[in-house]
XYZ file of C-alpha atoms in Angstrom:
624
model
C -5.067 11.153 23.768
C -7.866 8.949 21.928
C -8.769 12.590 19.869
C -4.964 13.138 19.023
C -4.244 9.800 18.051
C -7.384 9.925 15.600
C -6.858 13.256 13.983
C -7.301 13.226 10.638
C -9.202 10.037 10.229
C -9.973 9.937 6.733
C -13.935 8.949 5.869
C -15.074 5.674 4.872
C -15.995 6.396 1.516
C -14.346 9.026 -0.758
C -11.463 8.705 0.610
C -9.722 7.337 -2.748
C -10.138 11.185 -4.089
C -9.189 12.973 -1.211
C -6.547 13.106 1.298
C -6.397 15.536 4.175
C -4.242 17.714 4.907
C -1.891 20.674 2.940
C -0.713 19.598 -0.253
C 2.603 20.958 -1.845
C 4.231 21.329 -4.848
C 5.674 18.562 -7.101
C 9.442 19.383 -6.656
C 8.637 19.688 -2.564
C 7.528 15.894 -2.804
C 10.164 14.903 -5.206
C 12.297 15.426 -2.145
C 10.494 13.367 0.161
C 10.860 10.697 -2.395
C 14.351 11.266 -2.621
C 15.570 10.767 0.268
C 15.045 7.254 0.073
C 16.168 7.315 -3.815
C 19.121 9.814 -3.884
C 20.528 7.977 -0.869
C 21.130 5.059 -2.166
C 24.064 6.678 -3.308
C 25.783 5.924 -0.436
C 25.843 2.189 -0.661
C 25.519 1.949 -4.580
C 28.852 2.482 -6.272
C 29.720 0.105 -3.308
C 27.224 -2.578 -4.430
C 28.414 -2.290 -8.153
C 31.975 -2.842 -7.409
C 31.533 -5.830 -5.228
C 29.336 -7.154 -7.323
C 31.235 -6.598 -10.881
C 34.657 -5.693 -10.137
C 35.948 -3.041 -12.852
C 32.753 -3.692 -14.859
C 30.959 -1.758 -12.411
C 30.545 1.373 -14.760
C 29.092 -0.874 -17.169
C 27.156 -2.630 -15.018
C 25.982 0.931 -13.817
C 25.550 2.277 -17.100
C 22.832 -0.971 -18.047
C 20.919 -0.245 -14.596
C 20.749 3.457 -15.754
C 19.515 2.340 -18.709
C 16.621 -0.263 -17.596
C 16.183 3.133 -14.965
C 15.528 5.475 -18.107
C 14.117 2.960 -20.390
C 11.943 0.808 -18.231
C 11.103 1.628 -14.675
C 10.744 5.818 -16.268
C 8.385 4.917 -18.850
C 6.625 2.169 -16.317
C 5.981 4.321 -13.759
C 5.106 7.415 -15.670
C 1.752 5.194 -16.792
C 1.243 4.211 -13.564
C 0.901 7.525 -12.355
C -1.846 8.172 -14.848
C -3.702 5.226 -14.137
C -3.243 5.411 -10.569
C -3.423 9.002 -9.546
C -4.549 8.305 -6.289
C -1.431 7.069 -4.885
C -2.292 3.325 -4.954
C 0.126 2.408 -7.685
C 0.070 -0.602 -9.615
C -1.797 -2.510 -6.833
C -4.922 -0.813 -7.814
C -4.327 -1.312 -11.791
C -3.770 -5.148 -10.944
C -6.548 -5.408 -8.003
C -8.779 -4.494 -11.182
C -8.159 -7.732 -13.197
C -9.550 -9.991 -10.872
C -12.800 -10.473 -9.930
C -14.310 -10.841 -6.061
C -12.162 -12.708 -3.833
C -9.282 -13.720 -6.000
C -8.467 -9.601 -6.591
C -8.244 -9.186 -2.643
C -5.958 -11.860 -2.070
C -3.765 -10.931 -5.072
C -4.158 -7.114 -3.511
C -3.135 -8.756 -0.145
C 0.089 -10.699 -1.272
C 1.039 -7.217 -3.448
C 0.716 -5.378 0.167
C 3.009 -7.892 1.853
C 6.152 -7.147 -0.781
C 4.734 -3.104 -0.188
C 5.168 -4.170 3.527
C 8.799 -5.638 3.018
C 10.075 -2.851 0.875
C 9.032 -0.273 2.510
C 9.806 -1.278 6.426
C 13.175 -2.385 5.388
C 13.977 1.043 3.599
C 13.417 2.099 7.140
C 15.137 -0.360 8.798
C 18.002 -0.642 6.725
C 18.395 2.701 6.050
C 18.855 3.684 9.436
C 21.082 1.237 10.108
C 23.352 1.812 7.497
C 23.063 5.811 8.937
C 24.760 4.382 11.944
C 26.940 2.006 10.513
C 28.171 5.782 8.397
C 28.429 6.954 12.394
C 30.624 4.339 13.588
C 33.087 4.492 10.871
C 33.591 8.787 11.097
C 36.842 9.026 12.396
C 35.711 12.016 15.086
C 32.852 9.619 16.664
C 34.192 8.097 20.478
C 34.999 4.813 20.736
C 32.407 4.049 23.744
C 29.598 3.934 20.532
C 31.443 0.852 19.295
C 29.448 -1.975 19.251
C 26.337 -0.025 19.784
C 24.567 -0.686 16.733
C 21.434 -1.684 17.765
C 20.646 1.246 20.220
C 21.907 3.958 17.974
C 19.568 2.204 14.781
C 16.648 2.351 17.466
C 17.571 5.764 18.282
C 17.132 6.997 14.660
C 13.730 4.694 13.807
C 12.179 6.767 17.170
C 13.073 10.205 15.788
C 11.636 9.246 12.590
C 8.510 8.065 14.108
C 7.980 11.059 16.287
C 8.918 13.610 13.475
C 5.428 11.599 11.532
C 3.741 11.837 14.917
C 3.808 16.067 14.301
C 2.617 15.580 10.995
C 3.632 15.611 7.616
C 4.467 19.454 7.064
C 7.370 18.730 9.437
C 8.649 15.547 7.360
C 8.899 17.828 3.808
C 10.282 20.432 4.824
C 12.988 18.610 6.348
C 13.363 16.394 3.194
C 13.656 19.312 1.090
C 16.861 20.760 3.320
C 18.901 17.409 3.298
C 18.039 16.883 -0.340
C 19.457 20.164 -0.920
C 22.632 19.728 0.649
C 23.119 15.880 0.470
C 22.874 16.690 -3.595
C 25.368 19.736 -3.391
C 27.798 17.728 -1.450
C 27.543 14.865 -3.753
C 28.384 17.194 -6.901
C 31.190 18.546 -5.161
C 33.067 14.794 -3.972
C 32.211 13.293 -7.562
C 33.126 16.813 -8.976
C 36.443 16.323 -7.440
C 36.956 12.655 -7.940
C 36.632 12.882 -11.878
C 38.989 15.935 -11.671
C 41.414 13.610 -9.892
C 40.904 10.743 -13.031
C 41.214 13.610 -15.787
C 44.535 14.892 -14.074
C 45.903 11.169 -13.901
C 45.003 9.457 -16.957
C 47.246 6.682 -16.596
C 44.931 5.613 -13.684
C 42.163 5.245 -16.571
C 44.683 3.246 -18.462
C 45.060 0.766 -15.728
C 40.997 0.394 -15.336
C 41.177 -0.090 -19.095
C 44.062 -3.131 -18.649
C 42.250 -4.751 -15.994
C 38.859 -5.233 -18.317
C 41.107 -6.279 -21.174
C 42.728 -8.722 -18.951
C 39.875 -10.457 -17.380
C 37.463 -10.428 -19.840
C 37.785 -11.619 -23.568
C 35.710 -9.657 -25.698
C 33.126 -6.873 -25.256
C 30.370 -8.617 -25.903
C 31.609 -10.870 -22.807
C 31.991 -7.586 -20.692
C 28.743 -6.967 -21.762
C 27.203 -10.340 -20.520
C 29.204 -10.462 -17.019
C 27.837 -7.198 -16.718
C 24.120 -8.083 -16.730
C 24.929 -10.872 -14.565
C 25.665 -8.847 -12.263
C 22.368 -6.321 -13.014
C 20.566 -7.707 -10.478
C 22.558 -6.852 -7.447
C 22.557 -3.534 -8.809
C 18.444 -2.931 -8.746
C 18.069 -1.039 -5.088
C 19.395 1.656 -7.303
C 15.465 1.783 -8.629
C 14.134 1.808 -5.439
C 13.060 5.152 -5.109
C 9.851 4.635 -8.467
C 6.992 2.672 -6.118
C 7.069 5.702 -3.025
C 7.396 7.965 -6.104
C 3.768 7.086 -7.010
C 2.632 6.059 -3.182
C 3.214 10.004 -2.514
C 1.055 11.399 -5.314
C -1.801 12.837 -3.269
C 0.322 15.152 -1.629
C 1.003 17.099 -4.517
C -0.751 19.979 -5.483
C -3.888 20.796 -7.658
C -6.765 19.282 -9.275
C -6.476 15.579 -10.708
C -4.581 15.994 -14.190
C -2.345 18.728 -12.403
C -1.057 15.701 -9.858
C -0.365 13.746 -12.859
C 1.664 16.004 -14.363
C 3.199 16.949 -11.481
C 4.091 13.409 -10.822
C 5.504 12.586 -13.713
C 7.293 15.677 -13.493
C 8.660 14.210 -10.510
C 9.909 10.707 -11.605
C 11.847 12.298 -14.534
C 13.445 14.782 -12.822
C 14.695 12.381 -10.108
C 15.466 9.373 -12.672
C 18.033 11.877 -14.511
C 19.660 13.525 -11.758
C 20.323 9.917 -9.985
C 21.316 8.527 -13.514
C 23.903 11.361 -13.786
C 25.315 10.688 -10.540
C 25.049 6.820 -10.599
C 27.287 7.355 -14.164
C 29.602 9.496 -12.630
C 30.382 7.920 -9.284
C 30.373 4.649 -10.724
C 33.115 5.177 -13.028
C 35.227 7.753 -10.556
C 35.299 4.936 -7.672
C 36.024 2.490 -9.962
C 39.290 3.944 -11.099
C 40.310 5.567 -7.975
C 39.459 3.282 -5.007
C 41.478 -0.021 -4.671
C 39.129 -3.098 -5.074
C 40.210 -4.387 -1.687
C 38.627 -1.454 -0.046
C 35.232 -1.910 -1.522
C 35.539 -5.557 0.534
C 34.143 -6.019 3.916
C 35.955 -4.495 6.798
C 38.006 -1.729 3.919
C 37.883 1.547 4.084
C 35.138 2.666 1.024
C 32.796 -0.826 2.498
C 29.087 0.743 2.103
C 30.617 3.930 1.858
C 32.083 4.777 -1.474
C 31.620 8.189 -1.901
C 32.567 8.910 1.549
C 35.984 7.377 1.051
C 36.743 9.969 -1.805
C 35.519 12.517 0.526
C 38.147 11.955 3.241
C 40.531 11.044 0.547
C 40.557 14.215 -1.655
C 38.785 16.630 0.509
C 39.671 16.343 3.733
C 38.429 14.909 7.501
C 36.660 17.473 8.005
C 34.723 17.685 4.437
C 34.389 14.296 4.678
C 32.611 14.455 7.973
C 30.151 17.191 6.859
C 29.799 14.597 4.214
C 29.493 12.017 6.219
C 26.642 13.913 8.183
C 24.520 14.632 5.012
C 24.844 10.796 4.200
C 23.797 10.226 7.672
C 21.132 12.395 7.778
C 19.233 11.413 4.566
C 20.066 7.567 5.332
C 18.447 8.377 8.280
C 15.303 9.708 6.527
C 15.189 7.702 3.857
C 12.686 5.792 5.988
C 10.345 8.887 5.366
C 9.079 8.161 1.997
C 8.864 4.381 2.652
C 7.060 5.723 5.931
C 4.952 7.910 4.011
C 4.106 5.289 1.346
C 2.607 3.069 3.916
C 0.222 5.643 5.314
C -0.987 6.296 1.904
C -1.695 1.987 1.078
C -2.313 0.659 4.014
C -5.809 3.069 4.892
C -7.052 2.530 1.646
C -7.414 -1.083 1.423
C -7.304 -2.676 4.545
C -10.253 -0.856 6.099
C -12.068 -0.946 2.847
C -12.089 -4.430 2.851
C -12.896 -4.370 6.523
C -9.340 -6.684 7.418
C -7.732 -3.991 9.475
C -9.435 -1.787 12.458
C -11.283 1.377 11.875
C -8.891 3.158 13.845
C -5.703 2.198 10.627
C -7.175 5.159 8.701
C -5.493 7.725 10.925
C -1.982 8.314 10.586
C -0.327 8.515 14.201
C -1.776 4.865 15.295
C -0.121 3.568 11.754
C 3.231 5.328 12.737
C 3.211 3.792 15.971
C 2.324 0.489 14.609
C 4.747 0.488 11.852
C 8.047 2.373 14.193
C 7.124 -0.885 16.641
C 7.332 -3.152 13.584
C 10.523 -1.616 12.371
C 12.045 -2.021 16.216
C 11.406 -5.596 16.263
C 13.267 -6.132 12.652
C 16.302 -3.663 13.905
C 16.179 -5.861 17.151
C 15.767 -9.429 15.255
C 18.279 -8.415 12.679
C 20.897 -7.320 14.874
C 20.653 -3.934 12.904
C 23.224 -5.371 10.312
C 22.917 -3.670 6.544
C 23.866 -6.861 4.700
C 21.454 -9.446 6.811
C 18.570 -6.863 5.559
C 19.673 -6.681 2.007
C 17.815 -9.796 0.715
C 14.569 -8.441 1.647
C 14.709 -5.128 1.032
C 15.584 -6.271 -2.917
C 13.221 -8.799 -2.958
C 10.524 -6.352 -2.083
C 11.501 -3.514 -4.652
C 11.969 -5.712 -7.522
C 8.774 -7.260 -6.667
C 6.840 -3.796 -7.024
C 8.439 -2.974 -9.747
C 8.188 -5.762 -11.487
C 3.838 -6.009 -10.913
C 4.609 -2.348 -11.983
C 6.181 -3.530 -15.098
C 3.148 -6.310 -15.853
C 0.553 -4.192 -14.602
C 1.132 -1.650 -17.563
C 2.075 -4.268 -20.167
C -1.689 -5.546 -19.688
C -3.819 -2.246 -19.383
C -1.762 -1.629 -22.900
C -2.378 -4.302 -24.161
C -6.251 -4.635 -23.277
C -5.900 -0.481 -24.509
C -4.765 -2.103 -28.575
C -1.248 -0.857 -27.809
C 0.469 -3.383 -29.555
C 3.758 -1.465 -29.545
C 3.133 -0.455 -26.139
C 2.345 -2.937 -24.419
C 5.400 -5.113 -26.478
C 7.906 -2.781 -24.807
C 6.295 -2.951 -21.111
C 6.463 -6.643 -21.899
C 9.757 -6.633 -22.361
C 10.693 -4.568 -19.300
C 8.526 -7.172 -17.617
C 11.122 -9.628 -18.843
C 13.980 -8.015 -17.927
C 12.839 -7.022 -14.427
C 11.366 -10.847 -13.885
C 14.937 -12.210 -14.862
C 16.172 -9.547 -12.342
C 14.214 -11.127 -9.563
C 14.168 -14.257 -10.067
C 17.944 -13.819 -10.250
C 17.961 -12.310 -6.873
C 15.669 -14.828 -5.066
C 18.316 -17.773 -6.813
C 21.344 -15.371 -4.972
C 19.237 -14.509 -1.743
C 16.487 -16.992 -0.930
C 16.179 -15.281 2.399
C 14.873 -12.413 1.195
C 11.560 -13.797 -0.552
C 11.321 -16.185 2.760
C 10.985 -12.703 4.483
C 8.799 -11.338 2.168
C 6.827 -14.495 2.149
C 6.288 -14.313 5.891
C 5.324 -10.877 5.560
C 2.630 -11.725 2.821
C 1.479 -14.556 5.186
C 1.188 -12.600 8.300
C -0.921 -9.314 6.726
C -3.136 -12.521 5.110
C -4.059 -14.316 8.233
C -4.107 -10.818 10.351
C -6.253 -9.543 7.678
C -8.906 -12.236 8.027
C -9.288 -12.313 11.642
C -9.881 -9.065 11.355
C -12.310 -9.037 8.542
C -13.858 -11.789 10.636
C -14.333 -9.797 14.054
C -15.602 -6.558 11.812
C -18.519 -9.274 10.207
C -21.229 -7.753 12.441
C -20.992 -3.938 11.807
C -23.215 -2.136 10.012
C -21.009 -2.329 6.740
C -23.550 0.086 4.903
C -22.003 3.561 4.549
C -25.564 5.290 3.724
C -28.932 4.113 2.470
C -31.029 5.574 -0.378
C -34.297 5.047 -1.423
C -35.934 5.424 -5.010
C -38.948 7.406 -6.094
C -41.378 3.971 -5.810
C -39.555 2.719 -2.768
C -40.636 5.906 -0.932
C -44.082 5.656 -2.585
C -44.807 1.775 -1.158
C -43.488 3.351 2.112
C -45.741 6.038 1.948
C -49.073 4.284 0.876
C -48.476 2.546 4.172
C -51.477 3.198 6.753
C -50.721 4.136 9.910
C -49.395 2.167 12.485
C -46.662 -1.155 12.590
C -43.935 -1.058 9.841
C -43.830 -5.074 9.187
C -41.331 -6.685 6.679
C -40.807 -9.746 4.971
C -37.839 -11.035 4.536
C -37.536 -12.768 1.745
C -34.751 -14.596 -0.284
C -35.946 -14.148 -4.036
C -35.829 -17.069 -6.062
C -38.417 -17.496 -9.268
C -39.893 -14.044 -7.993
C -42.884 -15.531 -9.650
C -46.853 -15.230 -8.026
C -47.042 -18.544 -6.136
C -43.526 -17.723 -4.200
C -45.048 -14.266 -3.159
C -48.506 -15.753 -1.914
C -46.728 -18.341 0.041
C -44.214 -16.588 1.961
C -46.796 -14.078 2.661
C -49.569 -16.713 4.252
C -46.797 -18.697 5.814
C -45.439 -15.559 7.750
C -49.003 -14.485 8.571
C -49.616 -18.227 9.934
C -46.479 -18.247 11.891
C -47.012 -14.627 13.835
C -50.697 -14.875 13.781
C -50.987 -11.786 11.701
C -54.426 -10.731 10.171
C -54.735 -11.514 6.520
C -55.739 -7.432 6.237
C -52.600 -6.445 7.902
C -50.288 -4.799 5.199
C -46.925 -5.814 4.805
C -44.012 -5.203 2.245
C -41.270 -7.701 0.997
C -37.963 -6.838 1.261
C -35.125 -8.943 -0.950
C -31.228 -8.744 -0.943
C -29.146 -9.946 -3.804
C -26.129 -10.542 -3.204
C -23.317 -9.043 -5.505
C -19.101 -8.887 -4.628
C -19.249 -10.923 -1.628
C -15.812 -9.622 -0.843
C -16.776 -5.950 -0.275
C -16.866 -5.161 2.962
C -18.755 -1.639 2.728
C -20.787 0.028 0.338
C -23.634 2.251 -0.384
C -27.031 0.884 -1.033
C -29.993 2.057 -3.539
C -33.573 0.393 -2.192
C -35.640 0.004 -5.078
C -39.728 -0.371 -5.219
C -41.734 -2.190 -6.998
C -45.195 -4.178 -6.912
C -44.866 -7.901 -8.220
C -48.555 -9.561 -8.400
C -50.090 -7.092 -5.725
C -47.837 -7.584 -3.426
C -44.724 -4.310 -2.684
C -41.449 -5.392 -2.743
C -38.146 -3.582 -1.744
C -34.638 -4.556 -3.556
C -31.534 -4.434 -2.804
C -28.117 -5.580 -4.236
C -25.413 -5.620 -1.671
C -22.509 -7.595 -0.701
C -23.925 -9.380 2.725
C -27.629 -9.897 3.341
C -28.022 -9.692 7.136
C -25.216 -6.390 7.786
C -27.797 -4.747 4.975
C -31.045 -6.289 6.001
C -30.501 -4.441 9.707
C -29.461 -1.033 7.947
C -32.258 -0.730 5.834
C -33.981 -1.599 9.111
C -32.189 1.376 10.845
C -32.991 3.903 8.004
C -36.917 2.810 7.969
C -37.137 3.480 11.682
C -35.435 6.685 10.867
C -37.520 7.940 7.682
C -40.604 6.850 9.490
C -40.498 7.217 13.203
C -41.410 3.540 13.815
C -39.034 0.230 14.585
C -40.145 -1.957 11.871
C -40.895 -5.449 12.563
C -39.312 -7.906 9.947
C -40.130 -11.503 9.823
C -37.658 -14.423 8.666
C -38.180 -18.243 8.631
C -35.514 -20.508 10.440
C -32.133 -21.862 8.242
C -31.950 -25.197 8.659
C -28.343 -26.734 8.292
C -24.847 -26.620 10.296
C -24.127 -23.805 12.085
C -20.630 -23.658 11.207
C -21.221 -24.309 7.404
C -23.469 -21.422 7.840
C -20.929 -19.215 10.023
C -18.184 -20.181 7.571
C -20.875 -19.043 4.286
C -21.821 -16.041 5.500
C -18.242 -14.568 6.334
C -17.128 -15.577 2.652
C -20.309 -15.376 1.189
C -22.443 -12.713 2.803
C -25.217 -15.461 3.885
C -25.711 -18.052 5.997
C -27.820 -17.668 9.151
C -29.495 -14.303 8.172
C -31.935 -14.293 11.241
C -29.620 -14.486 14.510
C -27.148 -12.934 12.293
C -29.325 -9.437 11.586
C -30.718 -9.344 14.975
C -26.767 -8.864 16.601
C -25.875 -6.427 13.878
C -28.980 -4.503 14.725
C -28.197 -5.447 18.663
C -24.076 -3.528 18.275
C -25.803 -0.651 15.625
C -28.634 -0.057 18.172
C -28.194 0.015 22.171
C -31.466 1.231 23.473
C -33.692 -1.856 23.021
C -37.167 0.643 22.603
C -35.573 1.818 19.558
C -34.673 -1.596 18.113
C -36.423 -2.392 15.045
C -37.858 -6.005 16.079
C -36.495 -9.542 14.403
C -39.072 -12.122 14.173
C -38.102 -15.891 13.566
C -40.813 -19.125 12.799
């Protein structure tokens, strides 16, 4: 079970340029990205109506505008910056230094958390909320809304559990056929408003009527823009899923951006379309909770022009891809989550295989279905709050990198999106509070789990391989047979007198020969917050005396794996030699998690203790 689970673990380090498994083409993974974005066209015309009345093609025709305009052009620089699938987290992570870039990277993986597990969530329940309302389904499923959501999260899951083959090639069918159908129902529909033009006439007397001027259409119409923005929802898993296409490095940026135009036209096309068709054929009372076209606009024309039985093959499509929607979200998280969280050493070795993360995240999405009564409009708030969020770091993300690039024009009009996309969430959050108290808890919660962990990882090894330079090797070889004894030392003026005193204070306190050789060995510290890395010794002889370097980002988790490799280059445990800390423990405990110091003796002797079972193979830790 344990090697099943763990198939596919990626490696420690490289793992930002590689990712295992087959790769596919771009237009393959443009479908497992659209089935979370080309779905939303079975709630959006819905969304637009409620939320402008018969300026919903307007209001549609802005968001495919900021769509083609904004998020395109946002995204399509993300995805050369970021080719690696880590989006603009990884642009941002890079403007801060040390501990304040991990946090921000933290907080940006809570919004990634609430977007993407309420795709899944929501999604699947608004699959079964398409179920209930099919006039063919039996009425013992009513009420069961919660069971049948559940149902759908679990076949996801175990459809990830196979692997990821399975997912794409089942994206690629629905996409298919959820598209075709959805050309043939708006197809229809604006047949239906060009052979009845007086219906057009009557859309056209109900803007005059309510609404004074065009530039006041206009106006009400962004108003209403940001109720309309899970219609861009799709861009963020766009980029999430670029390792799994095809080819060398520039070949997966092409192919990406390839991608995110191709799917940004089609859906504008259709968002135009069906916006304008259900606006003029479907009664506004219908679009209201509890009417017939409620979170299911297209599906009403489908029934209405084309039939029960074309609208429940319709109805099955927009069940299906609702239903796996939750894929690309799914697949998203797979890709984040394993390369931060273990990198920084705040989530178990174990997250950087997939099947444990599916389990963890299917469990996660229960407890939401369960906790939200799986109810479409309780889930809303968050699932916005989270997608403008991304979009909008996106949005700033770009505006800087162009602007620290001299793009003045550039980085002007990403600036502007940035604007546009703010007043788009902060609009939201005004609407929905909820939603950003959700996301909120989410950014709390992968914060304080994230520390624990990185705090019960603090004593492993944390060195991913140790190499020594040409003069390291030589003081290592000039050795003469017999103990390999160290010094450690924390360097301060590096000058003679430090040197000749830590040297005849450590021979004093171990009653060690004055003839008995002996090399320093010094760690600097550098990013504290790293949690791995590789490390380059370097030699060199300071007033007679041999001295190893080292820069590194904790001093005992390095100290014990130099140890480690010395035993193992040389055949002997080394002996190093430390003075006692003086000071409170805690303060010290508390420094050297944050810090990488603290109480380096005790400290190197238990990493050394985990790294190292068999005692006779220990290298030794003295303290005086």
């Amino acid at each position: 079970m344990r090697s099943w689970l763990l198939q596919g673990l990626q490696p420690t380090s490289g793992m930002h340029d590689e990712h295992p498994g087959k790769r596919h083409a771009w237009w393959q993974v443009m479908c497992l990205t659209g089935v979370d974005y080309f779905s939303t066209l079975g709630y959006q015309p819905g969304i637009a109506a409620l939320a402008a009345g018969a300026l919903s093609p307007i209001a549609t025709l802005m968001l495919v505008a900021l769509t083609l305009f904004g998020a395109l052009p946002t995204y399509r620089a993300v995805a050369a910056e970021s080719p690696n699938g880590m989006g603009s987290i990884a642009m941002l992570e890079r403007l801060l230094p040390h501990w304040w870039g991990k946090l921000l990277v933290l907080v940006l993986i809570g919004f990634v958390a609430t977007a993407f597990i309420f795709t899944i969530t929501l999604s699947a329940a608004d699959a079964t909320a398409h179920i209930l309302e099919n006039p063919f389904v039996p009425g013992f499923l009513d009420g069961q809304q919660v069971p049948i959501t559940l149902l759908l999260i679990a076949a996801l899951g175990a459809i990830f559990l196979r692997g990821f083959s399975e997912a794409i090639g089942l994206a690629i069918g629905l996409v298919a056929v959820y598209l075709t159908l959805n050309l043939v129902v708006i197809g229809t529909a604006v047949a239906h408003v060009l052979a009845e033009p007086e219906l057009v006439g009557d859309w056209q007397d109900a803007l005059t009527a309510g609404h004074s001027s065009p530039l006041a259409m206009i106006a009400l119409s962004a108003f209403a823009l940001p109720k309309l923005a899970l219609g861009m929802s799709g861009f963020e898993t766009g980029v999430a899923v670029m390792p799994q296409i095809e080819g060398d490095l520039q070949q997966r940026i092409k192919g990406a951006r390839r991608l995110l135009t191709t799917a940004a036209l089609v859906m504008s096309v259709f968002l135009t379309f069906s916006g304008f068709a259900t606006a003029v054929l479907i009664p506004h009372r219908e679009f209201e909770e509890g009417g017939k076209a409620a979170g299911r606009a297209l599906a009403y024309l489908a029934h209405e022009y084309l039939g029960d039985w074309f609208g429940t093959a319709y109805d099955l499509s927009t069940i299906a891809i609702l239903w796996f929607a939750g894929a690309s979200a799914l697949t998203g998280l797979l890709n984040i989550v394993p390369r931060y969280l273990p990198r920084y050493g705040m989530a178990p070795d174990w997250t950087r295989a997939v099947r444990p993360l599916v389990l963890v995240f299917t469990v996660l999405s229960f407890a939401i279905t369960i906790l939200f009564g799986g109810n479409v409009e309780s889930q809303g708030g968050a699932y916005a709050t989270g997608v403008l969020a991304l979009i909008l770091s996106a949005a700033v993300a770009v505006a800087i990198s162009a602007a620290r690039r001299g793009r003045r024009a550039a980085a002007a009009g990403f600036g502007l999106v940035a604007l546009i996309l703010a007043y788009t969430f902060v609009a939201n959050v005004v609407e929905r509070p909820d939603g950003l108290s959700i996301a909120l808890f989410f950014v709390l919660a992968i914060i304080v789990t994230s520390l624990i962990s990185r705090a019960t990882r603090s004593t492993e090894l944390r060195v991913t391989s140790v190499e020594l330079d040409p003069e390291a090797k030589r003081l290592l070889e000039a050795l003469p047979a017999g103990e390999l004894r160290i010094i450690a030392n924390e360097p301060d003026a590096r000058d003679e007198a430090e040197y000749a005193e830590k040297d005849r204070e450590t021979r004093d306190y171990h009653h060690l020969p004055d003839d008995e050789p002996m090399l320093f060995l010094e760690v600097t510290l550098g990013d504290t917050s790293e949690f791995a890395s590789d490390v380059l010794v370097r030699g060199e002889e300071r007033f007679g005396y041999g001295v190893l370097t080292v820069h590194s980002a904790a001093v005992p988790n390095t100290l014990a794996a130099i140890l480690l490799h010395l035993r193992d280059m040389t055949g002997r445990p080394p002996h190093v030699y430390f003075h006692w800390v003086e000071g409170n423990p805690i303060g010290a405990l508390l420094r050297y998690l944050l810090f990488g110091g603290g109480d380096v003796p005790p400290l190197t002797r238990e990493v050394l203790r985990l790294a190292e079972p068999d005692p006779r193979r220990r290298p030794r830790v003295h303290v005086g």
